[in-house]
Coordinates of C-alpha atoms and ligand atoms in Angstrom, one line a residue:
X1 CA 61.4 -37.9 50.4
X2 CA 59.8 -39.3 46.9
X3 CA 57.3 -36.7 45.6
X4 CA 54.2 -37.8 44.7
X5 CA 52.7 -38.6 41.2
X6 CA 49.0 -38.4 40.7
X7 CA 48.4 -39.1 36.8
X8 CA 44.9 -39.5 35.2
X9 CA 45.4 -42.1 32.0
X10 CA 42.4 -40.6 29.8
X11 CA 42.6 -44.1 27.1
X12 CA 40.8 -43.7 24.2
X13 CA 38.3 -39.9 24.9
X14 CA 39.2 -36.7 25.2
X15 CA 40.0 -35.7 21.8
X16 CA 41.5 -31.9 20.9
X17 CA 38.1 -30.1 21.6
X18 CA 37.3 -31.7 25.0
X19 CA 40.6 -31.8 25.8
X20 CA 40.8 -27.9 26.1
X21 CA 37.2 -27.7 27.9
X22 CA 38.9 -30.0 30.3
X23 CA 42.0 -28.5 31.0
X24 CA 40.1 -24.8 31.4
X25 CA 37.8 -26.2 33.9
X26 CA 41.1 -28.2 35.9
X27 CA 42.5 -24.4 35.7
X28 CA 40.2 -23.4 37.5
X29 CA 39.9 -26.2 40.2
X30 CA 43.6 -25.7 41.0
X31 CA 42.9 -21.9 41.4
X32 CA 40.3 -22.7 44.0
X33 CA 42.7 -24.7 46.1
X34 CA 45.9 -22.9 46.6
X35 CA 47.2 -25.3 48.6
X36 CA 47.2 -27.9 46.5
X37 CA 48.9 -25.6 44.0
X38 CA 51.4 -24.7 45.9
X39 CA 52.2 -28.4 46.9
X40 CA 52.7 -28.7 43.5
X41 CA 54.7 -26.2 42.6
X42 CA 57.8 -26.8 45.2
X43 CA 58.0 -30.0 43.7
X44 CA 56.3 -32.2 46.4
X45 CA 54.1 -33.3 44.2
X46 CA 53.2 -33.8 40.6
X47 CA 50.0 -34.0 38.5
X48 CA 50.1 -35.8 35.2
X49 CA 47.5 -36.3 32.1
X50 CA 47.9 -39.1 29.8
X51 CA 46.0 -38.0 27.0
X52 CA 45.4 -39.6 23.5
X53 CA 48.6 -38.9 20.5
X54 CA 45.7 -36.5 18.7
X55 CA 45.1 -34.0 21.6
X56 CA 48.6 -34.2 22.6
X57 CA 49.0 -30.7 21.2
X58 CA 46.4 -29.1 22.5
X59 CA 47.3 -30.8 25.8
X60 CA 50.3 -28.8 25.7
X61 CA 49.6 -25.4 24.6
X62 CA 46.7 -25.1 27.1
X63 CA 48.3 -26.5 30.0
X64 CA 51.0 -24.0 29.6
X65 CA 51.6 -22.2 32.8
X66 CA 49.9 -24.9 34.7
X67 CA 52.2 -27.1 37.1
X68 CA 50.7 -30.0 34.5
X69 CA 52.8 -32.6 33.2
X70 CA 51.7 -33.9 30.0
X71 CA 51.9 -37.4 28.6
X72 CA 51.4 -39.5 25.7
X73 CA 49.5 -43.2 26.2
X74 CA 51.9 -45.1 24.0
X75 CA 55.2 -44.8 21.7
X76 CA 56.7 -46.7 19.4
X77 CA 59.9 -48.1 19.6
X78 CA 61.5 -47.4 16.3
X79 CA 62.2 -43.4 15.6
X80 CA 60.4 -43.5 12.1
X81 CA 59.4 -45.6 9.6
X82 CA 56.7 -47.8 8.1
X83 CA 55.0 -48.4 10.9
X84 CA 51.3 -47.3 10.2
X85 CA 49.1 -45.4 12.6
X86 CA 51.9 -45.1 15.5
X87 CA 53.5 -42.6 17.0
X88 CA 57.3 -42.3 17.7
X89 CA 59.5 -40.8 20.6
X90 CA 60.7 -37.7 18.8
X91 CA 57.0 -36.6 17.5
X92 CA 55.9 -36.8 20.7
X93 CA 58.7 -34.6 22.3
X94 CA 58.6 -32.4 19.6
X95 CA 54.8 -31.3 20.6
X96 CA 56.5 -30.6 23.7
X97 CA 55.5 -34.1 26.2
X98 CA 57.7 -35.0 28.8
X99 CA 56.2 -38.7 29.9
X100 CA 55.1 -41.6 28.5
X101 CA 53.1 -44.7 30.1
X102 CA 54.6 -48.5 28.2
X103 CA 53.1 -51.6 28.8
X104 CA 49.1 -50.2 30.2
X105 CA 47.3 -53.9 30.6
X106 CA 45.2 -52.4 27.7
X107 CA 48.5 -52.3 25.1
X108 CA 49.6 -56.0 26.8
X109 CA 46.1 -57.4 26.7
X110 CA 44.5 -56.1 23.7
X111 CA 47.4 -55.2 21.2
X112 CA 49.1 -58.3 22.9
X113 CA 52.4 -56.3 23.6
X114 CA 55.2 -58.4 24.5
X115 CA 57.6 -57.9 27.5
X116 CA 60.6 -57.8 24.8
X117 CA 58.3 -55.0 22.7
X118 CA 57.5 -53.1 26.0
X119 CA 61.1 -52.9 26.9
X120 CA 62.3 -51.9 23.4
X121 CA 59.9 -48.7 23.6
X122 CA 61.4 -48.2 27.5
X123 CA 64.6 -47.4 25.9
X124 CA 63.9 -45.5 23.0
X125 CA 61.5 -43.2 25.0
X126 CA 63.9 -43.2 27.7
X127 CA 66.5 -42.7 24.9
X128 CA 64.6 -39.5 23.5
X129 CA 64.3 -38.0 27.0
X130 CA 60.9 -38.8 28.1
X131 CA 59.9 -40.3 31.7
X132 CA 59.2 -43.6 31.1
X133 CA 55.6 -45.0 33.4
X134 CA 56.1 -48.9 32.9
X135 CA 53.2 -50.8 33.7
X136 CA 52.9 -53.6 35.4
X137 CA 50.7 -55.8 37.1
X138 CA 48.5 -59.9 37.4
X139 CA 45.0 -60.9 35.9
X140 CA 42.9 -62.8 37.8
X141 CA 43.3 -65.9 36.7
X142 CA 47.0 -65.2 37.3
X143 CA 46.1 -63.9 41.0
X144 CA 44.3 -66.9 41.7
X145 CA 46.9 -68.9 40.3
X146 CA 49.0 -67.7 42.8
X147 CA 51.4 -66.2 40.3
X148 CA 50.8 -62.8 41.1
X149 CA 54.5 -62.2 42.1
X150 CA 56.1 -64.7 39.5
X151 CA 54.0 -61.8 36.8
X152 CA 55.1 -58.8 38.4
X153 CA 59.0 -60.2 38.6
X154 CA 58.7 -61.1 35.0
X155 CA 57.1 -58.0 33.4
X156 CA 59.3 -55.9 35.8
X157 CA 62.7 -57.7 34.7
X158 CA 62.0 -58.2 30.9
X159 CA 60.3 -54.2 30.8
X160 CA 63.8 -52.9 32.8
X161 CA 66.6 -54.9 31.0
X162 CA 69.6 -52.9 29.6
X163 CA 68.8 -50.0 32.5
X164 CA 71.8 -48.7 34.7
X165 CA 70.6 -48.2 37.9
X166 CA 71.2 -44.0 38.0
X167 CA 68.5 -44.0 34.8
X168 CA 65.8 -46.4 36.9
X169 CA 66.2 -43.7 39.3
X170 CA 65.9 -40.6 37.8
X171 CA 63.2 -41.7 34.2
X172 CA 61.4 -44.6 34.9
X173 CA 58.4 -44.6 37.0
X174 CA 56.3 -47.8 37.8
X175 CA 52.5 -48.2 38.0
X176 CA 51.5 -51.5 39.7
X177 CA 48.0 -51.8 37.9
X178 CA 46.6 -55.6 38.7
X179 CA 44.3 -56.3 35.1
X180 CA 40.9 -57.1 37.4
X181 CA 41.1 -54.0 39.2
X182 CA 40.9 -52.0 35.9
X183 CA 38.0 -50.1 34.9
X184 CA 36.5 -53.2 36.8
X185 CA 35.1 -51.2 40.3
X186 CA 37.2 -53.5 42.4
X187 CA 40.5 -51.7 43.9
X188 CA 42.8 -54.1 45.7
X189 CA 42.8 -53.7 49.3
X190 CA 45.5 -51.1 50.5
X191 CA 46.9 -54.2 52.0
X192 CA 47.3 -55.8 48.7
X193 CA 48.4 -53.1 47.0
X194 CA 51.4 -51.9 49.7
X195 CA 52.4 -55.9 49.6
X196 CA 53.2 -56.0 45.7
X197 CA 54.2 -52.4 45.5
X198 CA 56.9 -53.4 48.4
X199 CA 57.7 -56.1 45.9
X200 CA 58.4 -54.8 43.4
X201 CA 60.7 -52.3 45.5
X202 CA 62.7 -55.3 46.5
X203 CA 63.2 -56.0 43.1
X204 CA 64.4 -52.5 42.4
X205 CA 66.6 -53.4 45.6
X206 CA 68.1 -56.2 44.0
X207 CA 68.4 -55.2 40.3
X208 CA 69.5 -51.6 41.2
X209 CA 70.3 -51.3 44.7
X210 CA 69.2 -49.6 47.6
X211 CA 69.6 -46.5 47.0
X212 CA 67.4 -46.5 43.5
X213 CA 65.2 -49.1 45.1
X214 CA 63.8 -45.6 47.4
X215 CA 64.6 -42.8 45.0
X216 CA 61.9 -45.0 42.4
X217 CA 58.2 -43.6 42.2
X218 CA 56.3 -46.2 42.6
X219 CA 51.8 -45.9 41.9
X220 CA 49.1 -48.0 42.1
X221 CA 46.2 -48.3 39.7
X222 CA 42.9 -49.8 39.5
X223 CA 39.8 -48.1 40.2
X224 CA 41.8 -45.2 42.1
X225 CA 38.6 -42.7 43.3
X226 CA 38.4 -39.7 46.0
X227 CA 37.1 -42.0 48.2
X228 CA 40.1 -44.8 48.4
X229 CA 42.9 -42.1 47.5
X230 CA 44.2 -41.4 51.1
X231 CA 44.3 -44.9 52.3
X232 CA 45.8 -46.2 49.2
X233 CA 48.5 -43.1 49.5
X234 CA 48.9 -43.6 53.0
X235 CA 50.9 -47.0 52.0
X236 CA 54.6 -46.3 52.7
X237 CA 55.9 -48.3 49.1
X238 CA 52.9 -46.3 47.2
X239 CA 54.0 -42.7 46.0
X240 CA 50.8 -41.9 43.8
X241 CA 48.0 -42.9 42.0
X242 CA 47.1 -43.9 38.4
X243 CA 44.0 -43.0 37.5
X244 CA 41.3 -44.0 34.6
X245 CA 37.9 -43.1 34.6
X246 CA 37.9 -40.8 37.7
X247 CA 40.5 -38.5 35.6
X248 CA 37.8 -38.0 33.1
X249 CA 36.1 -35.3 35.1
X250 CA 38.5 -32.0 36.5
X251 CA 35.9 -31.8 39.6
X252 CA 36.4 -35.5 40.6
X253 CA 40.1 -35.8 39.5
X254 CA 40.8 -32.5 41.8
X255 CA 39.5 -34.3 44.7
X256 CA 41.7 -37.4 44.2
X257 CA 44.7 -34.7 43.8
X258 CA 43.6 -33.0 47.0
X259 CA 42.9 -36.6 48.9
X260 CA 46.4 -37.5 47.8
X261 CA 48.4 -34.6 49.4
Ligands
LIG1 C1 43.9 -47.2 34.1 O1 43.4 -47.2 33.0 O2 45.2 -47.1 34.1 C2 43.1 -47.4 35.2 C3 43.6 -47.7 36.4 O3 41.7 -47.3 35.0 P1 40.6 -47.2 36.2 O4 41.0 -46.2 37.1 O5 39.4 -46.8 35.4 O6 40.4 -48.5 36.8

């Protein structure tokens, strides 16, 4: 059985201050479901904040005790250097993170990451012990182009290269996030969503092998809310959720944990 991963991706808000209002008040929610706490805590299932490099400490120190993984947004692929407002693999395991996301559309789109970057940070981060969330997923204009699955093979097989097939298992997660469905309102259909995230488990099938092809965690992203959790976790190649806006707020994100379970 692959245990789920339900991960909020907080982008650019949330710095130190807010950060530790938030992560109080998610105490709290957890205490007043049990259930989902203990869900968590035999391993069945894991919750995950991806917060910004500045409240990455604070992320830490108050989460302690919680069954919380933390996580930074971004890393660098070089381990130090004169590279300018970025933040490398060892500083961020230093403050004590365990997970990093590579490749979010945002970093591909805006910061016009490539797939040779993206896979350069993979193995550094993987390298420096982190879990490694690798991205993925179409625009629209690539949907509609029907290249959907040409997009997903490519950022999948460039992002992975070098990987032995016991690492994809065990450090590298994959989020299938399809750029339109992004802060956008519009989630895929669960249809939609199973039939790339099945995909792309071929592809682990065929790069990796079988047995890694089930062992990997595969989520979808995209406008991820209580209301379309279950049906979206309900998908048999779908083994969590990554969340944006809806992990902004610790009363609506505990709903998403508890419609995931
Ligand atoms: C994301 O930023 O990874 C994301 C999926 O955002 P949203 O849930 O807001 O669409």
């Amino acid at each position: 059985m692959r245990r789920k991963f339900i991960a909020g991706n907080w982008k650019m808000h949330n710095g130190p201050a807010a950060t530790k209002e938030f992560l109080n008040k998610f105490a709290a929610e957890l205490k007043a479901s049990p259930e989902t706490g203990k869900n968590i805590e035999s391993g069945a299932e894991e919750i995950a904040f991806f917060v910004p490099a500045v409240s990455l400490l604070t992320a830490v120190q108050e989460s302690s005790g919680m069954p919380v993984i933390i996580g930074a947004e971004n890393c660098h692929w070089e381990l130090k250097g004169a590279f300018t407002g970025e933040t490398s693999v060892p500083m961020i395991t230093e403050i004590g993170a365990t997970h990093t996301l590579v490749g979010h559309s945002e970093r591909r789109h805006i910061f016009r990451e490539t797939d040779e970057e993206l896979n350069k940070k993979m193995h550094t981060a993987v390298d420096g012990t982190l879990i490694a969330v690798l991205c993925v997923g179409e625009t629209l204009e690539e949907r509609e182009a029907g290249k959907a699955f040409d997009v997903i093979k490519r950022q999948f097989g460039e992002g992975l290269k070098g990987f032995d097939a016991a690492t994809a298992a065990e450090k590298i997660i994959i989020a299938y996030e399809p750029v339109w469905a992004i802060g956008t309102g519009k989630t895929a259909s669960v249809d939609d969503a199973e039939e790339v995230c099945r995909f792309i488990r071929g592809l682990a099938k065929e790069t990796f092998g079988a047995e890694t092809a089930e062992k990997l965690i595969i989520l979808y992203g995209g406008s991820v809310k209580p209301e379309n959790t279950a049906g979206i976790m309900a998908q048999p190649d779908i083994d969590g959720v990554l969340v944006g806006g809806a992990s902004l707020k610790p009363e609506v994100f505990i709903e998403i944990v508890k419609n995931a379970i």
